[in-house]
Coordinates of C-alpha atoms in Angstrom, one line a residue:
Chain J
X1397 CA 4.4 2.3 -11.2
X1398 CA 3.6 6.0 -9.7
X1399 CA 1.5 5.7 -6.2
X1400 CA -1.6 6.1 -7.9
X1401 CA -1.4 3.4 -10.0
X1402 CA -0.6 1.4 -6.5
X1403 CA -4.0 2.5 -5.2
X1404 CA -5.8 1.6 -8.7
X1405 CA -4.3 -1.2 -8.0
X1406 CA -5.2 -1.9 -4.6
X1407 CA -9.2 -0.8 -5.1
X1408 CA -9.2 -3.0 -8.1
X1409 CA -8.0 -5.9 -5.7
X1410 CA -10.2 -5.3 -3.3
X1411 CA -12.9 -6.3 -5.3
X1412 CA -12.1 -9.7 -6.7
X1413 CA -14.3 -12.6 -5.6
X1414 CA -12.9 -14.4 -2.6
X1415 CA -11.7 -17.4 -4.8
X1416 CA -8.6 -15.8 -3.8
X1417 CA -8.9 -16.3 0.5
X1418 CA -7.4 -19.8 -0.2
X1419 CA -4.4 -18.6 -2.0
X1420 CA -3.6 -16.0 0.4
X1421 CA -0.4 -15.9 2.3
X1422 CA -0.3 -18.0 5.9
X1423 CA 0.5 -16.0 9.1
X1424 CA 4.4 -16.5 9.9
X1425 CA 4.7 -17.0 13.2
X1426 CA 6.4 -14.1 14.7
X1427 CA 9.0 -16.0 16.8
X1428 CA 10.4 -14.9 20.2
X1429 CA 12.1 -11.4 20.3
X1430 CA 16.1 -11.5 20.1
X1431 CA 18.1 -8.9 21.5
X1432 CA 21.2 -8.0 20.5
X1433 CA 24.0 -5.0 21.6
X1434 CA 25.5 -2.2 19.4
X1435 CA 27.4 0.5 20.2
X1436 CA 27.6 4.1 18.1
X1437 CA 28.1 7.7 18.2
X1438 CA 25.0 10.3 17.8
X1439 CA 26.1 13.5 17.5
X1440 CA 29.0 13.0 19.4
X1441 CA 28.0 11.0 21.8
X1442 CA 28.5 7.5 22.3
X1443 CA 25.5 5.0 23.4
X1444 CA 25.3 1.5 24.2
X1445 CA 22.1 0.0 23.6
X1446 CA 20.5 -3.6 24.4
X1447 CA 18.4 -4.0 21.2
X1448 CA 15.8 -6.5 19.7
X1449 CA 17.6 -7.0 16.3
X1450 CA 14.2 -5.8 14.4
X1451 CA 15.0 -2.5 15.5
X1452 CA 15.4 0.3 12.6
X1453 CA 17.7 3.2 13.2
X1454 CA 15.1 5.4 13.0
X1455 CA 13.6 3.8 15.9
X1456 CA 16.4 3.6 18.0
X1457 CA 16.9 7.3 17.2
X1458 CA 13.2 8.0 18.1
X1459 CA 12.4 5.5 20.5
X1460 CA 14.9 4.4 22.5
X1461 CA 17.2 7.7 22.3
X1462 CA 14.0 10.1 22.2
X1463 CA 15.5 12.1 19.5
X1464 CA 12.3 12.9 17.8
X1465 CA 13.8 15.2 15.5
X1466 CA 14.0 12.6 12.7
X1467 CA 10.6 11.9 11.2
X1468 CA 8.9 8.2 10.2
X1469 CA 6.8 8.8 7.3
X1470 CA 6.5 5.7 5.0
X1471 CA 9.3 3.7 7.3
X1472 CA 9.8 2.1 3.5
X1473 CA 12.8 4.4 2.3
X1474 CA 10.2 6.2 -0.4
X1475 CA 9.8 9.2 1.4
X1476 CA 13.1 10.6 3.3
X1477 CA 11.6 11.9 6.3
X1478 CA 14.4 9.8 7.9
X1479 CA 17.3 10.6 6.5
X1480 CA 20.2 11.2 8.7
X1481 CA 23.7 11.4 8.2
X1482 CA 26.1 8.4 8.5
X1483 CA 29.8 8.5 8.4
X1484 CA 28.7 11.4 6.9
X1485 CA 26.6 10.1 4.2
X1486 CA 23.1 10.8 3.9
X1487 CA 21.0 7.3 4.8
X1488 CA 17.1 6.0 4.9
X1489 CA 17.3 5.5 8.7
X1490 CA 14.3 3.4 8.5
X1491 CA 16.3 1.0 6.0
X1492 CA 19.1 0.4 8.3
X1493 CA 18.6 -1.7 11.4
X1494 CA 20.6 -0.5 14.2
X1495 CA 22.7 -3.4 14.8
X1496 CA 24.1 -3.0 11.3
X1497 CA 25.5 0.5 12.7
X1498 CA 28.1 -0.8 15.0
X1499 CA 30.8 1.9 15.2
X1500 CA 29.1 4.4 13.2
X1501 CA 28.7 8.3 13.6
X1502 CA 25.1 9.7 13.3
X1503 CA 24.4 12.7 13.0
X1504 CA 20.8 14.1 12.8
X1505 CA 18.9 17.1 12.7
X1506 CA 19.7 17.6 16.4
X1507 CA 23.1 17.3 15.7
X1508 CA 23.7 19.4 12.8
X1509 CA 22.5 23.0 14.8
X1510 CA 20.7 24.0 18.0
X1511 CA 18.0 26.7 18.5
X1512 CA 20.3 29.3 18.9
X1513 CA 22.9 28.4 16.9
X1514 CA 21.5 27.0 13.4
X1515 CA 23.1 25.4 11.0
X1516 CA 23.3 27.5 7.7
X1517 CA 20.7 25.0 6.4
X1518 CA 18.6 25.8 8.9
X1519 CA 18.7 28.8 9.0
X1520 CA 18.4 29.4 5.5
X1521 CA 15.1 27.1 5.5
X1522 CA 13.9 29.4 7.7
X1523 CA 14.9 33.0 5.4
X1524 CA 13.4 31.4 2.7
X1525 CA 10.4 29.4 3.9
X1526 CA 11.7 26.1 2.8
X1527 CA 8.8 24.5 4.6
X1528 CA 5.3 24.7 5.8
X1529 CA 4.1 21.7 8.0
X1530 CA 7.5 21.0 8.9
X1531 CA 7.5 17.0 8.9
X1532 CA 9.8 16.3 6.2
X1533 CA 11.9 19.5 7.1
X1534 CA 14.0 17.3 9.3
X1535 CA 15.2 14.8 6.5
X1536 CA 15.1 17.5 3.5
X1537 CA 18.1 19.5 5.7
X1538 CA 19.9 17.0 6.3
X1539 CA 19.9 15.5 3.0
X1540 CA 20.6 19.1 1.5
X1541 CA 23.7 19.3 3.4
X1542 CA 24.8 16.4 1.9
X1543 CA 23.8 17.0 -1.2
X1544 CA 26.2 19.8 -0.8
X1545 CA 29.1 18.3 -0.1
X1546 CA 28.0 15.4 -2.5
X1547 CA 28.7 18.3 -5.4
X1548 CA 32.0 19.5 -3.5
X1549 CA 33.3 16.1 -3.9
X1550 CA 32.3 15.9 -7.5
X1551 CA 29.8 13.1 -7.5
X1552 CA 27.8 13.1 -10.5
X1553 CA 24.0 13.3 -10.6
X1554 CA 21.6 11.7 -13.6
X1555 CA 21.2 15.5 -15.3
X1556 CA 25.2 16.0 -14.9
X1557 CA 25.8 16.7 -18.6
X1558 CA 29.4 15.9 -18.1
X1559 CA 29.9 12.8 -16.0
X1560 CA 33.6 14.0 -15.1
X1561 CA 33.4 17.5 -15.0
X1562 CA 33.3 19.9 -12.3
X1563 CA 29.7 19.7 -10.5
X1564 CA 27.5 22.5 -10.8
X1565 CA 25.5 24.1 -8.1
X1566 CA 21.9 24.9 -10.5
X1567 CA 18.1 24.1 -9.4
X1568 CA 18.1 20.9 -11.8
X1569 CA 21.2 19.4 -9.7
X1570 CA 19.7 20.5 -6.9
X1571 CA 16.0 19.0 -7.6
X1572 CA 17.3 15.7 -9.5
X1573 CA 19.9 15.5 -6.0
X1574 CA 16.8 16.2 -3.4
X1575 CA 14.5 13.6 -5.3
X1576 CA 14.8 11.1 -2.4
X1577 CA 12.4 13.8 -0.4
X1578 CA 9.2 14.2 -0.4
X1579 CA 7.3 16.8 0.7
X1580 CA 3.3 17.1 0.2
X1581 CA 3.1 20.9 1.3
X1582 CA 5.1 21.5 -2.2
X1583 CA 8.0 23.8 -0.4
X1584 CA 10.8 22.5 -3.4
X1585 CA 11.1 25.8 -5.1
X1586 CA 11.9 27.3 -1.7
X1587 CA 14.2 24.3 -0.5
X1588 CA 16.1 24.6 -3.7
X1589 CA 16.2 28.9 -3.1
X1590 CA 17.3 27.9 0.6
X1591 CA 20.0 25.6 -0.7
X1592 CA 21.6 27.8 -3.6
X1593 CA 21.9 30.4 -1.1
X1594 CA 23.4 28.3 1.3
X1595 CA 25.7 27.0 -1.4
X1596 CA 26.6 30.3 -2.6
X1597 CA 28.0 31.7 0.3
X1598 CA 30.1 28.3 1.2
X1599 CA 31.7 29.5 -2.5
Chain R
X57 CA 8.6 -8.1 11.3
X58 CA 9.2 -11.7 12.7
X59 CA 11.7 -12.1 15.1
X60 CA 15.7 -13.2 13.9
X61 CA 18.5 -13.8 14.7
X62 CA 21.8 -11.8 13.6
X63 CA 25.3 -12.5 13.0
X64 CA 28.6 -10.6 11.3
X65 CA 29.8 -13.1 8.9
X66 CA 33.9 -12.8 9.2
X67 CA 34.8 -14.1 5.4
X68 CA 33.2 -14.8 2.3
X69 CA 33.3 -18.5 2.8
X70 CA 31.9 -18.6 6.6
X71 CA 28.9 -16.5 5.5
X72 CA 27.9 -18.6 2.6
X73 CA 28.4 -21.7 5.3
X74 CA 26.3 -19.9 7.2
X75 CA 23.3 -19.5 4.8
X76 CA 23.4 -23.2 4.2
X77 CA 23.1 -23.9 7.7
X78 CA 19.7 -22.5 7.8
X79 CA 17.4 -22.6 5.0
X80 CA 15.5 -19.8 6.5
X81 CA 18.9 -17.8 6.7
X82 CA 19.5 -14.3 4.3
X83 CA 22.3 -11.9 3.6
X84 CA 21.9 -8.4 4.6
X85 CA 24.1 -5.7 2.7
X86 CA 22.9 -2.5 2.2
X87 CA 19.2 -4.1 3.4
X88 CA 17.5 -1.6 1.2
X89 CA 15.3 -3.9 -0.6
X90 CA 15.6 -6.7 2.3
X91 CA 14.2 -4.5 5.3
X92 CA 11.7 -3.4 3.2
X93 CA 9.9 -7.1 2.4
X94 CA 10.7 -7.8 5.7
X95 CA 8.6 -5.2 7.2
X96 CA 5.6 -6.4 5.0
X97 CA 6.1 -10.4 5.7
X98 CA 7.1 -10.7 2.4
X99 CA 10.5 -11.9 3.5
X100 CA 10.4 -13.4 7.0
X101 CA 14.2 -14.8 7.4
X102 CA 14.9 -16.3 10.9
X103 CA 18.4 -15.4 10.4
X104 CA 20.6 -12.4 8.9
X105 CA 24.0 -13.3 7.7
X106 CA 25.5 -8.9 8.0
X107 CA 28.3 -9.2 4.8
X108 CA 29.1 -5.6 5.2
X109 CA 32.1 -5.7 6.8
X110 CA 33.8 -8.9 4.5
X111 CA 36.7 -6.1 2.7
X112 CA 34.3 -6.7 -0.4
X113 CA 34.2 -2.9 -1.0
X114 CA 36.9 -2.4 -3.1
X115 CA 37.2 -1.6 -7.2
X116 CA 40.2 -2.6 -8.4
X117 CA 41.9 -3.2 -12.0
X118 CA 42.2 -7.1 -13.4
X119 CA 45.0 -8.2 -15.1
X120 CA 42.8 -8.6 -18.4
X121 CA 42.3 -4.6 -17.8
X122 CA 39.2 -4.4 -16.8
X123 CA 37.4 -3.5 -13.7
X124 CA 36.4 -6.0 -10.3
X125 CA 33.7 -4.6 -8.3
X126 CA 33.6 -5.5 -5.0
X127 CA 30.1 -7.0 -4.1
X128 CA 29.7 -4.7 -1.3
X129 CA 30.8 -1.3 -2.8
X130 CA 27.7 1.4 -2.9
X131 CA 25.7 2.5 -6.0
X132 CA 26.9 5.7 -5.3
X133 CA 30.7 4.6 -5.2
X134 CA 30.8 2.9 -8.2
X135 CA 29.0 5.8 -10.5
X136 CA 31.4 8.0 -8.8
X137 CA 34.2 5.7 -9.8
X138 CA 36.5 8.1 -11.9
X139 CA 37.3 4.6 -14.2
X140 CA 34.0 3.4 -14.2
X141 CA 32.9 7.3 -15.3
X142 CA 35.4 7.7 -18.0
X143 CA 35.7 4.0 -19.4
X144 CA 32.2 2.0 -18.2
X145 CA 30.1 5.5 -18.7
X146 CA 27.0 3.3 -19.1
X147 CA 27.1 1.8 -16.0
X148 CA 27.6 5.4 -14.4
X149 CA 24.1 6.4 -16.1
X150 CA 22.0 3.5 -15.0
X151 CA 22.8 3.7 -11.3
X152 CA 22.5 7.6 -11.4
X153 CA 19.1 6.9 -13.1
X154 CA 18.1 4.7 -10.4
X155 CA 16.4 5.1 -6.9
X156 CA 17.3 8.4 -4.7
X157 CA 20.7 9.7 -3.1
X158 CA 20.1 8.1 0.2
X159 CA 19.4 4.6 -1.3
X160 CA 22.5 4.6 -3.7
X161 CA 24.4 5.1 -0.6
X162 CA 23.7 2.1 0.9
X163 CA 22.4 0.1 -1.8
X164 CA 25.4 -2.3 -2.8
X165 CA 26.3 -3.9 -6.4
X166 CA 25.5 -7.5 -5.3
X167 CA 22.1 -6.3 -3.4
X168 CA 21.1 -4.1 -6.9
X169 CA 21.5 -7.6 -8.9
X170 CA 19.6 -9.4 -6.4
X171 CA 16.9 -6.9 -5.2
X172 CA 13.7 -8.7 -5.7
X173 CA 11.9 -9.2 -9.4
X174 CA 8.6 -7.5 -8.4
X175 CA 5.4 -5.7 -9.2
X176 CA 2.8 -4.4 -6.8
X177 CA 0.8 -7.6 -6.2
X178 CA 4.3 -9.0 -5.1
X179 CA 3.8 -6.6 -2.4
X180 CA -0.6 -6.8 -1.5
X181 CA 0.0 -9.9 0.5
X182 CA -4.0 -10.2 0.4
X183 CA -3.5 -10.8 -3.2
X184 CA -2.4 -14.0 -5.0
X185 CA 1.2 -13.7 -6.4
X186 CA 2.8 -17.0 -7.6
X187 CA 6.3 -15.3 -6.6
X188 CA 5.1 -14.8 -2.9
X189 CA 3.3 -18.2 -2.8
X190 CA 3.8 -20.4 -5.5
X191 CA 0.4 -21.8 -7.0
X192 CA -1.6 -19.1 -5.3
X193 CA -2.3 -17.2 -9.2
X194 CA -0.9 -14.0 -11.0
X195 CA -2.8 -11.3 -9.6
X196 CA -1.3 -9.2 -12.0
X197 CA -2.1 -11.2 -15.1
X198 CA -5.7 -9.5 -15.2
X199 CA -5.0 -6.7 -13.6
X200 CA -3.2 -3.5 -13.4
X201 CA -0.3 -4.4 -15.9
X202 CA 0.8 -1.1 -17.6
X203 CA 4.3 -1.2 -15.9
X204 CA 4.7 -4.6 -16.2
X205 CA 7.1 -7.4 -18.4
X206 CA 6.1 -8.0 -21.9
X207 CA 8.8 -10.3 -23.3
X208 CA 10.6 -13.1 -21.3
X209 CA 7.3 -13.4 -19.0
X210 CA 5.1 -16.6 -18.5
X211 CA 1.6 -17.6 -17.6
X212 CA 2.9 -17.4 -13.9
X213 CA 4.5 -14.2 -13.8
X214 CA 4.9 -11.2 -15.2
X215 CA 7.2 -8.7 -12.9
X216 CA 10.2 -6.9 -14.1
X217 CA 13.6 -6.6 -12.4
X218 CA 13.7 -2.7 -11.7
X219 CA 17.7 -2.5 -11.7
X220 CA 18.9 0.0 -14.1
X221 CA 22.6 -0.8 -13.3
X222 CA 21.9 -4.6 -13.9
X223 CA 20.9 -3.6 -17.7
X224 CA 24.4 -1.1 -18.2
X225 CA 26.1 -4.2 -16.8
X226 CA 24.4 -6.9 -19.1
X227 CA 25.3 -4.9 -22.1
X228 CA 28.7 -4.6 -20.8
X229 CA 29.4 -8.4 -20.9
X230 CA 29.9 -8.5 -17.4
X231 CA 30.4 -11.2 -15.0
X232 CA 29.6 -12.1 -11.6
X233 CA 32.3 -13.7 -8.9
X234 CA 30.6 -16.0 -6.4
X235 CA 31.3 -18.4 -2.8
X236 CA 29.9 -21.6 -2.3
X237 CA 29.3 -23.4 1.4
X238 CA 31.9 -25.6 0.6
X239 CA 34.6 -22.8 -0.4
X240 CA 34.6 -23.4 -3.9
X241 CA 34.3 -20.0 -6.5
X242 CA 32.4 -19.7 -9.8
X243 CA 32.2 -17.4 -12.3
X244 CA 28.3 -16.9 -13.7
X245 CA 27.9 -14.6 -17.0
X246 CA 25.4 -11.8 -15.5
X247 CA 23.6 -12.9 -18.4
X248 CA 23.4 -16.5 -16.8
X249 CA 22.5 -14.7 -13.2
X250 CA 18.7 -14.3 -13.6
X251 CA 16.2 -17.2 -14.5
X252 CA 12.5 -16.2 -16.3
X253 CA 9.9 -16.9 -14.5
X254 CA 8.2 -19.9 -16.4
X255 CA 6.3 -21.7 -14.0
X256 CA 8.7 -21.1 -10.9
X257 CA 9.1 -17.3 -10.6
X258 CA 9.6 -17.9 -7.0
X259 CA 12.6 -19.3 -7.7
X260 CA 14.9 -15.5 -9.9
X261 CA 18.6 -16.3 -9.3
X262 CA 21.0 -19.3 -10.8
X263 CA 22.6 -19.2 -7.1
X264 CA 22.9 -22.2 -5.0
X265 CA 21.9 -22.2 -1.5
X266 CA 23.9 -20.1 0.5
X267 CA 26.0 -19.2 -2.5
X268 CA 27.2 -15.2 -1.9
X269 CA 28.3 -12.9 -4.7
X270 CA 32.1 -11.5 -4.0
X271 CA 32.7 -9.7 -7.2
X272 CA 31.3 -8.6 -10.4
X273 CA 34.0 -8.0 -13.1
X274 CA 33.9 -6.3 -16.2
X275 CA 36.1 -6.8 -19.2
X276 CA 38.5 -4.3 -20.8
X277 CA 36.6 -1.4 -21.9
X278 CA 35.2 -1.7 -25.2
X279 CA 35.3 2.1 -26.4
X280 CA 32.3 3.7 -27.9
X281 CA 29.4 6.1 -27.3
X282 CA 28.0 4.5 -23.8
X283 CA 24.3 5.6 -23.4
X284 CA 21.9 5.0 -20.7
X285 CA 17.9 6.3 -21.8
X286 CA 15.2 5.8 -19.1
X287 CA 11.7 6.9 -19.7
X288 CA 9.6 6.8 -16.8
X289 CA 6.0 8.7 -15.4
X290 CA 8.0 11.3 -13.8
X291 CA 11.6 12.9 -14.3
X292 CA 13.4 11.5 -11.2
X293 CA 13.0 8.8 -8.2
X294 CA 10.8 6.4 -10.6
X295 CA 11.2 2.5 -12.1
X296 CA 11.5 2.9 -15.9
X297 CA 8.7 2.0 -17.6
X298 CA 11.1 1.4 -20.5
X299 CA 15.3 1.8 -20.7
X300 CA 17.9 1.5 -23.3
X301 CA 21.8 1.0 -22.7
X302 CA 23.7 0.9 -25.3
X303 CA 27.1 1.0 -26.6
X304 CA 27.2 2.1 -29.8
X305 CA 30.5 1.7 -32.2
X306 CA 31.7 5.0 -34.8
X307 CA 30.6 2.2 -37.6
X308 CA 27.2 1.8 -36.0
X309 CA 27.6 -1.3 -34.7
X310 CA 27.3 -2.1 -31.2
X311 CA 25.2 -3.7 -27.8
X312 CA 22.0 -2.7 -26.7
X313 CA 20.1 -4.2 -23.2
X314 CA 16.6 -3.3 -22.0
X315 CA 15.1 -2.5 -18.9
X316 CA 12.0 -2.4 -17.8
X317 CA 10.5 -5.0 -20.3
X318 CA 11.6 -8.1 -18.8
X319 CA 12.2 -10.1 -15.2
X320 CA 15.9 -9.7 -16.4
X321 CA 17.7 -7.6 -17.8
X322 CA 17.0 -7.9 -21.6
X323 CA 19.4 -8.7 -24.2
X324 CA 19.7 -10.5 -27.1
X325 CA 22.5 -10.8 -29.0
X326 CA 21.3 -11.7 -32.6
X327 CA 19.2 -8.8 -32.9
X328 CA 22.6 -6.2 -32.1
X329 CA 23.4 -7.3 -35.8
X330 CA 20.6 -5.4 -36.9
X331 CA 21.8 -2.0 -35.1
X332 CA 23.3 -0.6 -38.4
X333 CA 20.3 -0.8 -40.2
X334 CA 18.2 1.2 -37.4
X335 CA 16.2 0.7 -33.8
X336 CA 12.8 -1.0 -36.4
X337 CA 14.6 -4.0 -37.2
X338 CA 16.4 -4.2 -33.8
X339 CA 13.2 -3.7 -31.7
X340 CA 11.7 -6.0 -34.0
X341 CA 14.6 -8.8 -33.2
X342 CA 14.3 -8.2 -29.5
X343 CA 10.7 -8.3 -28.8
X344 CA 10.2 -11.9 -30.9
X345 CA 8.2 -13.9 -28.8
X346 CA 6.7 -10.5 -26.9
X347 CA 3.7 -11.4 -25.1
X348 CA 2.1 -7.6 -23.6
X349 CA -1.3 -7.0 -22.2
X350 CA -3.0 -4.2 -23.4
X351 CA -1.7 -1.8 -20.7
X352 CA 1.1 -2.3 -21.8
X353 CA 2.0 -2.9 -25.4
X354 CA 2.9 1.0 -25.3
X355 CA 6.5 -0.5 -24.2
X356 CA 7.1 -2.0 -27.6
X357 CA 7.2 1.6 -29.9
X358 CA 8.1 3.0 -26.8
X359 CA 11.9 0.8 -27.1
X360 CA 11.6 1.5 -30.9
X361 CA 11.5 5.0 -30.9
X362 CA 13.6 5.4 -28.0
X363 CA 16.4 3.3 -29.5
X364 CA 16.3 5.2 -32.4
X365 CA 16.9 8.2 -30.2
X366 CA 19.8 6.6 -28.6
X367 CA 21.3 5.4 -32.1
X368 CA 20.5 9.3 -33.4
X369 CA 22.9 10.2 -30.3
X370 CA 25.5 7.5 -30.5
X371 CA 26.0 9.3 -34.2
X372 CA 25.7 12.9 -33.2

């Protein structure tokens, strides 16, 4: 089911009789907030924090360690504005909740490169354009630098032709890898330019 | 999301004695599919059981020479497996067909088996779904149906189970490795794991109360062509409207399972008999008791002509 099926769906719904009020689901009671501690590293710095358990990752990023450089979009894992690194893999951060992170290393966009001294996946994003609002920018470098490495270490992809060959470096990699982020401006061709250049030069 | 509580379950046994504790208890593993219904009320535990950190993330060989999957080992671990790639190549397919590179990396192989069975009325809580509230009505019965279940279904429900890997798995005989409260292991066929709906699709798994997958195993590899065909509205990041894995013997014989037609994944043994003789006869054989909707009888031809591509392959 693509989203516009969802919203056919949905408007379709919306007009059914109200038969259906009876059937629909009962308010859970919400309960009283528990807190809970957890401890990990964020670009190379540890923090403690005193949590209530519901909290994402993306929101203890965002909101309780204002780095705003990680983006909620959906906050249901569809979209990839929140993807970060951890332990070096690429993660939805609002899919994880931040207790389950005890011990981890995150790294996000803030951590990959600063203002004057990008990463090469910044600054390639930049050379080439690889953007235009900039709100899933955020989650499509860091998941192209993992996607980097995720070819280095030879992990195959759905349009690998050879499951245990070497892994190639070619736009349909590189589009069937960066499928996990979305972006509505339509900056893919020059994501994918931004990336091959970026792998090139890493040889 | 309502309020719970949280614990790190230290062994298999003391987080499936956990979950009994509480009825309103649930394992978190990758949380993927979990966090997700949580943040819509569609799941509302009081309690998560974390099983991350149990050792469960290991693939090693059994004595029989097959493979034992861990329960918590990542999508993307296991289709990176350099075994599972070269001996299980199926089961490589289907996860690499599935989801995004962010989700396989969390996403573990006892939380792709039990992800939920689902449509999108499962997810309108302002709609009736006899999954989310039993008795309430099938929303998508009348409705919007096109990428929904057409064999295995009932008048209650007709949502699919979107794994891919659970369909490379089913047609690779394997089996899953389970905890009880009370200590006590099982072994359930994963063809044995997933109940139709019939008149309780609320209720989608054989497992007991607080009963937590350890393993899945897979028996010695069986050789072959291994094949995994998804089609789907758009080339990546999509449930299959329809897949195929197969295995497919030099002699033409061999196993087929179906995704993306069923709330399981969808095999059936007596029609793999008819494989030699071509993908009519075996669609035919599958689909017997097939009950689509209009939007989406496509899926029948659609299997047929996309096993026959799979069997033109297997031969190529």
């Amino acid at each position: 089911m693509n989203r516009r099926d969802l919203i056919a769906a949905a408007g379709a719904c919306a007009a059914l009789p109200s038969m259906v009020g009876a059937a629909r689901g009962q308010p859970v009671p919400i309960g009283e907030p528990v807190r809970a501690s957890v401890s990990f590293r964020v670009n190379g710095a540890g923090h403690h924090l005193e949590l209530d358990t519901r909290t994402t990752l993306l929101d203890a990023l965002r909101e309780h360690l204002k780095l705003t450089g990680t983006k909620k979009g959906c906050d249901h894992g569809q979209c990839g504005a929140c993807t970060v690194l951890v332990d070096g893999q690429r993660i939805n951060s609002c899919l994880t909740l931040a207790v389950m992170n005890q011990g981890s290393e995150v790294t996000t966009i803030e951590g990959l490169g600063s203002v004057d001294n990008l990463h090469p996946m910044q600054a390639a994003f930049v050379k080439h354009d690889g953007f235009q609002c900039g709100y899933c920018t955020p989650g499509q470098i860091c998941s192209a630098v993992a996607v980097l490495d995720e070819i280095k270490a030879g992990i195959p992809s759905h349009v690998s032709a050879d499951l245990e060959g070497a892994m190639a470096v070619s736009e349909a990699e590189l589009r069937e890898r960066m499928s996990g982020n979305i972006c509505r401006c339509g900056a893919y061709s020059n994501i994918v330019e931004a990336m091959t250049d970026v792998a090139g030069r890493q040889g | 999301m309502r309020a719970f509580t949280y614990e790190k379950a230290a062994s298999p046994a003391e987080a499936a004695t956990a979950a009994a504790r509480n009825a309103e208890a649930k394992f978190v593993a990758g949380g993927t599919n979990l966090l997700d219904l949580m943040k819509l009320q569609i799941e509302t535990p009081t309690h998560l059981i974390d099983v991350n950190g149990l050792g469960l993330d290991t693939i090693e060989a059994t004595p029989e020479g097959g493979l034992r999957i861990g329960a918590m080992v990542r999508n993307t671990a296991l289709a990176a497996d350099a075994r599972v790639r070269r001996d299980y190549a199926v089961l490589s397919r289907a996860l690499l067909a599935g989801a995004s590179g962010q989700l396989r990396n969390r996403a573990t192989t006892a939380g792709n088996l039990l992800q939920r069975t689902r449509c999108p009325y499962f997810y309108d809580t302002a709609q009736p779904c006899n999954k989310r509230q039993p008795g309430s009505g099938c929303s998508a019965l009348g409705g919007f149906s096109r990428q929904l279940g057409v064999v295995g279904t009932s008048d209650s429900c007709i949502a699919t189970h979107p794994s891919d890997m659970a369909v490379a798995m089913r047609v690779l005989d394997a089996t899953v490795e389970t905890v009880k409260p009370d200590a006590s292991t099982r072994s359930i066929p994963l063809a044995g794991l997933h109940r139709l709906p019939g008149s309780t699709p609320h209720l989608e798994t054989a497992l007991e109360p607080g009963e937590l997958i350890t393993a899945v195993t897979l028996p010695k590899p069986a050789g072959g062509r291994h094949i995994y065909r998804k089609v789907r509205d758009r080339a990546s990041y999509a449930f299959a409207l329809i897949s195929v894995a197969a295995v497919i013997q030099r002699d033409g014989r061999g196993k087929v399972a179906l995704g993306g037609v069923a709330p399981k994944p969808w095999r059936v043994e007596a029609a793999e008999a008819e494989l030699p003789r071509g993908a009519k006869a075996a669609a035919k054989a599958m689909f017997a008791g097939a009950r689509p909707t209009d939007e989406n009888a496509f899926k029948l031809p659609l299997v047929e002509r996309t096993l026959a591509a799979v069997l033109a392959e297997a031969r190529g």
